[in-house]
Amino acid sequence: MITADRLPFVVAIDGGGTHTRVGCFGVDGTLLGAAFGGGGSPNHNHDAKEQVATTISGAISDGGLDPAAALAVGAGVAGFGFGARPQDAEAFLDLPGADCPKVLVNDAVIAHRGALLGRPGVIVVAGTGSMILGITKSGEQIPSGSLEHYAGGARHLVFDAIRRILLGQSEVHDGELLRAVLQHWQVTSIGELRRAIVDQAEIDRNEVKRKYGALAPVITDAVGSSPLAAASVGWLATRTADGVRLLGPLIGTDPVPVALIGSLATATGFADRFQGEIDSGVERETGRHDPMITVVPAALDPLRGAALMAYELAGLTVDDALIDRLGDGEDVRSQPLPA
């Protein structure tokens, strides 16, 4: 009989700029242990490696598991490249007591793997950062950046909204949003806001980016009442849809499925406008030969996408039953581990 602490499992890691999620999954897809920690992206966190290591330990402890029973580790972390380099995995992923294969890729790759289950298509990842990734029928991974395109994430949405405020483009219906922005910066006027933003040059850049990003939900929630919020969200939705349209003809299927991933991309205010951009593009371009783009729900979240990669790395069979069990599992989202 195998005791709980000797159950074989795989470790899945989803490391973003704001949070890191780790799940330990049994060979049948059952979530055995989980933890939710601080940001794991080296681009946004000076202590990214330590945050990831702490969250891994928390997930293993949560499940009462033995690290020596780990079969494989699948990790997607913002800031890493699309190709899996063994030296990156060994250097960044700290799992004491475990002797198993590891794979480390960009977090957009695990998001694509989970959302579209290995099928060709495009995913939009938008949260702290932003990535639009297409995987073609032949398996080639192409980010929209390969076409000199970048849409923007949470902080870029806020950059645009504040630029509009500082240029005097707010109106009476923007009053509630404007008050929220001033309160966020702890100022009482637009003049003070301008000065406070300039003074941020003395603050750590990662802290500044997080401060801007934290306002994004306020803006997406206000699109129905604030013309300024609607304009900023519409601007970002258009840029994002452009990235998807750029990649569409390269995918090799018709239609081309696109899934939205991340706190910003899935916010109702943004998702509705993105869908509207895709729909209007179809209406404008009826006579073109480019494939139809269809927004589809994600099959699994990015953490489960990392789990699928870990199962494959361990040589385990990924079938419909396993995918269904993964999909029925709870969301790994709670209070971050104590610092």
Short mmCIF file of C-alpha atoms in Angstrom, two decimals:
data_model
loop_
_atom_site.label_atom_id
_atom_site.label_comp_id
_atom_site.label_asym_id
_atom_site.label_seq_id
_atom_site.Cartn_x
_atom_site.Cartn_y
_atom_site.Cartn_z
CA MET A 1 0.00 0.00 0.00
CA ILE A 2 1.35 3.46 -0.96
CA THR A 3 1.02 5.96 1.87
CA ALA A 4 -0.07 9.54 1.13
CA ASP A 5 3.44 10.91 1.44
CA ARG A 6 4.73 8.45 -1.18
CA LEU A 7 2.08 9.09 -3.84
CA PRO A 8 3.72 9.80 -7.20
CA PHE A 9 2.89 13.24 -8.56
CA VAL A 10 3.90 15.93 -11.02
CA VAL A 11 4.58 19.56 -10.16
CA ALA A 12 2.97 22.30 -12.28
CA ILE A 13 4.07 25.94 -12.02
CA ASP A 14 2.47 29.09 -13.43
CA GLY A 15 4.70 32.07 -12.66
CA GLY A 16 3.48 35.54 -13.57
CA GLY A 17 4.56 39.03 -12.69
CA THR A 18 2.17 39.33 -9.75
CA HIS A 19 1.55 35.78 -8.50
CA THR A 20 2.91 32.25 -8.73
CA ARG A 21 0.61 29.24 -8.66
CA VAL A 22 1.90 25.75 -7.99
CA GLY A 23 -0.11 22.54 -8.11
CA CYS A 24 0.96 18.99 -7.31
CA PHE A 25 -1.17 16.58 -9.34
CA GLY A 26 -1.51 12.81 -8.97
CA VAL A 27 -1.11 10.55 -11.98
CA ASP A 28 -4.90 10.51 -12.40
CA GLY A 29 -5.21 14.31 -12.51
CA THR A 30 -6.25 14.81 -8.88
CA LEU A 31 -4.95 17.98 -7.24
CA LEU A 32 -3.02 16.74 -4.21
CA GLY A 33 -1.49 19.98 -2.96
CA ALA A 34 -1.41 23.63 -3.98
CA ALA A 35 0.02 27.00 -3.04
CA PHE A 36 -0.33 30.58 -4.22
CA GLY A 37 2.67 32.87 -3.80
CA GLY A 38 4.33 36.09 -4.93
CA GLY A 39 5.40 37.00 -8.42
CA GLY A 40 7.72 34.59 -10.23
CA SER A 41 8.76 36.61 -13.28
CA PRO A 42 12.38 37.82 -13.25
CA ASN A 43 11.24 40.78 -15.35
CA HIS A 44 8.99 42.06 -12.56
CA ASN A 45 10.42 40.64 -9.34
CA HIS A 46 13.97 40.80 -8.01
CA ASP A 47 13.25 37.74 -5.83
CA ALA A 48 11.45 35.71 -8.50
CA LYS A 49 13.44 32.50 -8.01
CA GLU A 50 12.92 32.60 -4.24
CA GLN A 51 9.19 33.27 -4.65
CA VAL A 52 8.83 30.25 -6.94
CA ALA A 53 10.85 28.01 -4.61
CA THR A 54 8.76 29.05 -1.61
CA THR A 55 5.52 28.37 -3.48
CA ILE A 56 6.72 24.95 -4.63
CA SER A 57 7.56 24.03 -1.03
CA GLY A 58 4.17 25.29 0.08
CA ALA A 59 2.33 23.11 -2.44
CA ILE A 60 4.30 19.99 -1.48
CA SER A 61 3.68 20.67 2.22
CA ASP A 62 -0.01 21.33 1.55
CA GLY A 63 -0.36 17.84 0.09
CA GLY A 64 1.83 16.13 2.69
CA LEU A 65 3.93 14.86 -0.20
CA ASP A 66 7.49 13.57 -0.44
CA PRO A 67 9.60 15.53 -2.99
CA ALA A 68 11.37 12.27 -3.87
CA ALA A 69 8.07 11.00 -5.34
CA ALA A 70 7.90 13.81 -7.91
CA LEU A 71 7.89 12.39 -11.45
CA ALA A 72 8.41 15.63 -13.39
CA VAL A 73 8.11 19.40 -13.18
CA GLY A 74 6.38 21.51 -15.82
CA ALA A 75 6.78 25.28 -15.45
CA GLY A 76 5.72 28.32 -17.41
CA VAL A 77 7.22 31.59 -16.19
CA ALA A 78 6.86 35.05 -17.69
CA GLY A 79 10.16 36.38 -18.97
CA PHE A 80 11.61 33.10 -20.22
CA GLY A 81 11.91 32.17 -23.90
CA PHE A 82 9.65 29.83 -25.84
CA GLY A 83 12.24 27.13 -26.37
CA ALA A 84 12.82 24.82 -23.42
CA ARG A 85 16.45 25.01 -22.28
CA PRO A 86 17.48 22.41 -19.67
CA GLN A 87 19.98 24.79 -18.11
CA ASP A 88 17.22 27.34 -17.42
CA ALA A 89 15.08 24.74 -15.68
CA GLU A 90 17.91 23.50 -13.51
CA ALA A 91 19.08 27.00 -12.58
CA PHE A 92 15.67 28.50 -11.83
CA LEU A 93 13.54 25.66 -10.45
CA ASP A 94 14.65 24.70 -6.94
CA LEU A 95 13.10 21.45 -5.71
CA PRO A 96 15.26 19.97 -2.92
CA GLY A 97 14.91 16.23 -2.48
CA ALA A 98 13.58 15.61 -5.97
CA ASP A 99 15.44 13.93 -8.80
CA CYS A 100 13.16 14.25 -11.81
CA PRO A 101 13.11 15.89 -15.25
CA LYS A 102 12.08 19.55 -15.48
CA VAL A 103 10.90 21.75 -18.31
CA LEU A 104 10.73 25.56 -18.15
CA VAL A 105 9.05 27.63 -20.88
CA ASN A 106 7.37 31.00 -21.25
CA ASP A 107 4.06 31.19 -19.40
CA ALA A 108 2.26 31.78 -22.71
CA VAL A 109 3.25 28.25 -23.79
CA ILE A 110 1.56 26.59 -20.81
CA ALA A 111 -1.44 28.87 -21.30
CA HIS A 112 -1.71 27.73 -24.93
CA ARG A 113 -1.25 24.08 -23.95
CA GLY A 114 -4.05 24.28 -21.42
CA ALA A 115 -6.45 26.45 -23.36
CA LEU A 116 -6.29 24.66 -26.72
CA LEU A 117 -4.97 21.25 -25.56
CA GLY A 118 -2.16 21.17 -28.09
CA ARG A 119 -4.29 22.17 -31.06
CA PRO A 120 -3.18 25.00 -33.40
CA GLY A 121 -4.56 28.44 -32.65
CA VAL A 122 -3.85 31.69 -30.84
CA ILE A 123 -3.97 32.63 -27.18
CA VAL A 124 -4.03 36.11 -25.67
CA VAL A 125 -2.41 36.29 -22.25
CA ALA A 126 -3.00 39.64 -20.57
CA GLY A 127 -2.49 40.36 -16.91
CA THR A 128 0.56 42.00 -15.37
CA GLY A 129 2.23 41.55 -18.77
CA SER A 130 0.99 40.68 -22.21
CA MET A 131 1.69 38.00 -24.78
CA ILE A 132 -0.13 36.89 -27.93
CA LEU A 133 1.10 33.48 -29.04
CA GLY A 134 0.16 31.48 -32.09
CA ILE A 135 1.04 27.83 -32.57
CA THR A 136 0.73 26.69 -36.16
CA LYS A 137 -0.53 23.46 -37.63
CA SER A 138 3.09 22.32 -37.94
CA GLY A 139 3.81 23.16 -34.28
CA GLU A 140 5.79 26.37 -34.81
CA GLN A 141 5.46 28.86 -31.93
CA ILE A 142 5.07 32.44 -33.15
CA PRO A 143 4.51 35.36 -30.77
CA SER A 144 3.00 38.54 -32.20
CA GLY A 145 6.33 40.18 -31.38
CA SER A 146 7.79 38.28 -34.34
CA LEU A 147 5.64 40.62 -36.45
CA GLU A 148 6.87 43.69 -34.50
CA HIS A 149 3.64 43.87 -32.51
CA TYR A 150 3.00 44.31 -28.80
CA ALA A 151 -0.45 44.96 -27.35
CA GLY A 152 0.16 45.70 -23.67
CA GLY A 153 -0.92 44.45 -20.27
CA ALA A 154 -2.53 45.91 -17.18
CA ARG A 155 -0.06 48.73 -16.63
CA HIS A 156 -0.24 49.78 -20.29
CA LEU A 157 -4.00 50.13 -19.99
CA VAL A 158 -3.49 52.37 -16.97
CA PHE A 159 -0.72 54.33 -18.72
CA ASP A 160 -3.22 55.19 -21.45
CA ALA A 161 -6.02 56.13 -19.04
CA ILE A 162 -3.77 58.41 -17.00
CA ARG A 163 -2.36 60.01 -20.14
CA ARG A 164 -5.93 60.91 -21.11
CA ILE A 165 -6.58 62.33 -17.63
CA LEU A 166 -3.42 64.45 -17.69
CA LEU A 167 -4.34 65.76 -21.15
CA GLY A 168 -7.69 66.97 -19.79
CA GLN A 169 -9.79 64.45 -21.67
CA SER A 170 -11.96 63.42 -18.70
CA GLU A 171 -15.55 64.65 -18.47
CA VAL A 172 -18.36 64.72 -15.96
CA HIS A 173 -19.22 61.02 -16.39
CA ASP A 174 -15.62 60.12 -15.55
CA GLY A 175 -15.92 61.59 -12.07
CA GLU A 176 -16.00 58.31 -10.14
CA LEU A 177 -13.07 56.90 -12.09
CA LEU A 178 -11.07 60.09 -11.63
CA ARG A 179 -11.66 60.01 -7.87
CA ALA A 180 -10.46 56.39 -7.74
CA VAL A 181 -7.29 57.28 -9.66
CA LEU A 182 -6.50 60.24 -7.40
CA GLN A 183 -7.14 58.14 -4.30
CA HIS A 184 -4.84 55.41 -5.61
CA TRP A 185 -2.00 57.92 -5.88
CA GLN A 186 -3.04 59.63 -2.62
CA VAL A 187 -3.44 63.04 -4.25
CA THR A 188 -6.36 65.46 -4.52
CA SER A 189 -5.95 67.07 -7.95
CA ILE A 190 -4.74 66.37 -11.46
CA GLY A 191 -1.84 68.73 -10.88
CA GLU A 192 -0.75 66.73 -7.85
CA LEU A 193 -1.17 63.53 -9.85
CA ARG A 194 1.18 64.84 -12.54
CA ARG A 195 3.80 65.65 -9.90
CA ALA A 196 3.36 62.29 -8.13
CA ILE A 197 3.93 60.41 -11.39
CA VAL A 198 7.10 62.37 -12.14
CA ASP A 199 8.38 61.68 -8.63
CA GLN A 200 8.09 57.93 -9.19
CA ALA A 201 11.43 58.11 -10.97
CA GLU A 202 12.97 57.71 -7.51
CA ILE A 203 11.05 54.46 -6.82
CA ASP A 204 12.04 50.92 -7.82
CA ARG A 205 10.68 50.35 -11.33
CA ASN A 206 9.09 47.02 -10.48
CA GLU A 207 7.17 48.68 -7.65
CA VAL A 208 6.01 51.39 -10.03
CA LYS A 209 4.78 48.83 -12.59
CA ARG A 210 2.81 47.01 -9.91
CA LYS A 211 1.25 50.26 -8.72
CA TYR A 212 0.02 51.06 -12.22
CA GLY A 213 -1.18 47.50 -12.83
CA ALA A 214 -3.24 47.45 -9.66
CA LEU A 215 -5.54 50.10 -11.16
CA ALA A 216 -6.45 48.04 -14.24
CA PRO A 217 -9.51 46.33 -12.67
CA VAL A 218 -10.90 49.76 -11.71
CA ILE A 219 -10.70 50.82 -15.35
CA THR A 220 -12.17 47.65 -16.87
CA ASP A 221 -15.00 47.74 -14.32
CA ALA A 222 -15.82 51.34 -15.29
CA VAL A 223 -16.26 50.89 -19.04
CA GLY A 224 -20.05 51.06 -18.76
CA SER A 225 -20.10 54.36 -16.88
CA SER A 226 -16.91 56.18 -17.85
CA PRO A 227 -16.24 57.31 -21.44
CA LEU A 228 -12.55 57.65 -20.61
CA ALA A 229 -12.34 54.07 -19.31
CA ALA A 230 -14.22 52.84 -22.39
CA ALA A 231 -11.79 54.68 -24.66
CA SER A 232 -8.71 53.21 -22.95
CA VAL A 233 -10.08 49.67 -22.89
CA GLY A 234 -11.17 50.03 -26.51
CA TRP A 235 -7.68 51.19 -27.46
CA LEU A 236 -6.08 48.13 -25.86
CA ALA A 237 -8.72 45.76 -27.27
CA THR A 238 -8.01 47.06 -30.77
CA ARG A 239 -4.25 46.59 -30.36
CA THR A 240 -4.81 43.08 -29.03
CA ALA A 241 -7.18 42.12 -31.84
CA ASP A 242 -4.64 43.45 -34.36
CA GLY A 243 -2.05 41.04 -32.93
CA VAL A 244 -4.42 38.11 -33.33
CA ARG A 245 -5.24 39.14 -36.90
CA LEU A 246 -1.56 39.37 -37.73
CA LEU A 247 -0.98 35.80 -36.57
CA GLY A 248 -4.19 34.30 -37.96
CA PRO A 249 -3.05 33.62 -41.54
CA LEU A 250 0.05 31.79 -40.25
CA ILE A 251 -1.80 29.20 -38.16
CA GLY A 252 -2.90 26.96 -41.04
CA THR A 253 -6.48 26.30 -39.97
CA ASP A 254 -9.83 27.86 -40.82
CA PRO A 255 -11.30 28.96 -38.52
CA VAL A 256 -8.50 30.00 -36.16
CA PRO A 257 -9.49 29.54 -32.50
CA VAL A 258 -8.37 32.23 -30.04
CA ALA A 259 -8.64 31.94 -26.26
CA LEU A 260 -8.29 34.69 -23.65
CA ILE A 261 -6.19 34.05 -20.54
CA GLY A 262 -5.31 36.25 -17.56
CA SER A 263 -6.99 38.71 -15.23
CA LEU A 264 -7.11 41.54 -17.77
CA ALA A 265 -7.95 39.50 -20.87
CA THR A 266 -10.89 37.77 -19.16
CA ALA A 267 -12.27 40.89 -17.44
CA THR A 268 -15.76 41.44 -18.85
CA GLY A 269 -15.06 45.03 -19.85
CA PHE A 270 -12.07 43.98 -21.95
CA ALA A 271 -13.35 40.63 -23.26
CA ASP A 272 -16.56 42.19 -24.61
CA ARG A 273 -14.67 44.87 -26.50
CA PHE A 274 -12.15 42.38 -27.83
CA GLN A 275 -15.01 40.24 -29.15
CA GLY A 276 -16.51 43.34 -30.74
CA GLU A 277 -13.20 44.11 -32.45
CA ILE A 278 -12.96 40.57 -33.82
CA ASP A 279 -16.59 40.71 -35.02
CA SER A 280 -16.15 44.09 -36.70
CA GLY A 281 -12.99 42.87 -38.37
CA VAL A 282 -14.90 39.93 -39.85
CA GLU A 283 -17.56 42.32 -41.18
CA ARG A 284 -14.97 44.65 -42.73
CA GLU A 285 -12.87 41.90 -44.27
CA THR A 286 -15.52 39.60 -45.75
CA GLY A 287 -13.87 39.69 -49.16
CA ARG A 288 -10.44 38.67 -47.89
CA HIS A 289 -8.94 35.18 -48.00
CA ASP A 290 -7.68 35.24 -44.41
CA PRO A 291 -9.19 32.59 -42.11
CA MET A 292 -12.07 33.29 -39.79
CA ILE A 293 -11.08 34.02 -36.18
CA THR A 294 -13.30 32.52 -33.50
CA VAL A 295 -13.10 33.27 -29.78
CA VAL A 296 -13.36 30.03 -27.78
CA PRO A 297 -13.33 29.27 -24.05
CA ALA A 298 -10.11 27.89 -22.60
CA ALA A 299 -10.31 24.14 -21.95
CA LEU A 300 -7.91 24.27 -19.00
CA ASP A 301 -6.12 27.04 -17.14
CA PRO A 302 -2.36 27.66 -17.56
CA LEU A 303 -1.50 25.72 -14.40
CA ARG A 304 -3.17 22.63 -15.85
CA GLY A 305 -1.36 23.31 -19.11
CA ALA A 306 1.90 23.07 -17.17
CA ALA A 307 0.64 19.82 -15.63
CA LEU A 308 0.01 18.37 -19.10
CA MET A 309 3.59 19.18 -20.06
CA ALA A 310 4.84 17.52 -16.86
CA TYR A 311 2.80 14.37 -17.53
CA GLU A 312 4.25 14.14 -21.03
CA LEU A 313 7.77 14.73 -19.70
CA ALA A 314 7.24 11.87 -17.23
CA GLY A 315 6.13 9.57 -20.04
CA LEU A 316 2.55 9.31 -18.78
CA THR A 317 -0.43 9.01 -21.10
CA VAL A 318 -2.55 12.14 -21.47
CA ASP A 319 -6.07 11.05 -22.42
CA ASP A 320 -9.59 12.49 -22.22
CA ALA A 321 -10.16 11.03 -18.77
CA LEU A 322 -7.08 12.76 -17.39
CA ILE A 323 -8.04 16.06 -19.02
CA ASP A 324 -11.56 15.79 -17.63
CA ARG A 325 -10.23 15.14 -14.12
CA LEU A 326 -7.90 18.13 -14.38
CA GLY A 327 -10.76 20.31 -15.58
CA ASP A 328 -12.94 19.32 -12.64
CA GLY A 329 -10.29 20.41 -10.11
CA GLU A 330 -10.44 23.50 -7.94
CA ASP A 331 -8.86 26.81 -8.87
CA VAL A 332 -5.48 27.38 -7.26
CA ARG A 333 -6.25 30.88 -6.06
CA SER A 334 -6.14 31.99 -2.45
CA GLN A 335 -4.13 34.28 -0.22
CA PRO A 336 -0.42 34.33 -1.10
CA LEU A 337 1.93 32.52 1.23
CA PRO A 338 3.36 34.69 4.03
CA ALA A 339 6.51 36.53 3.02
#
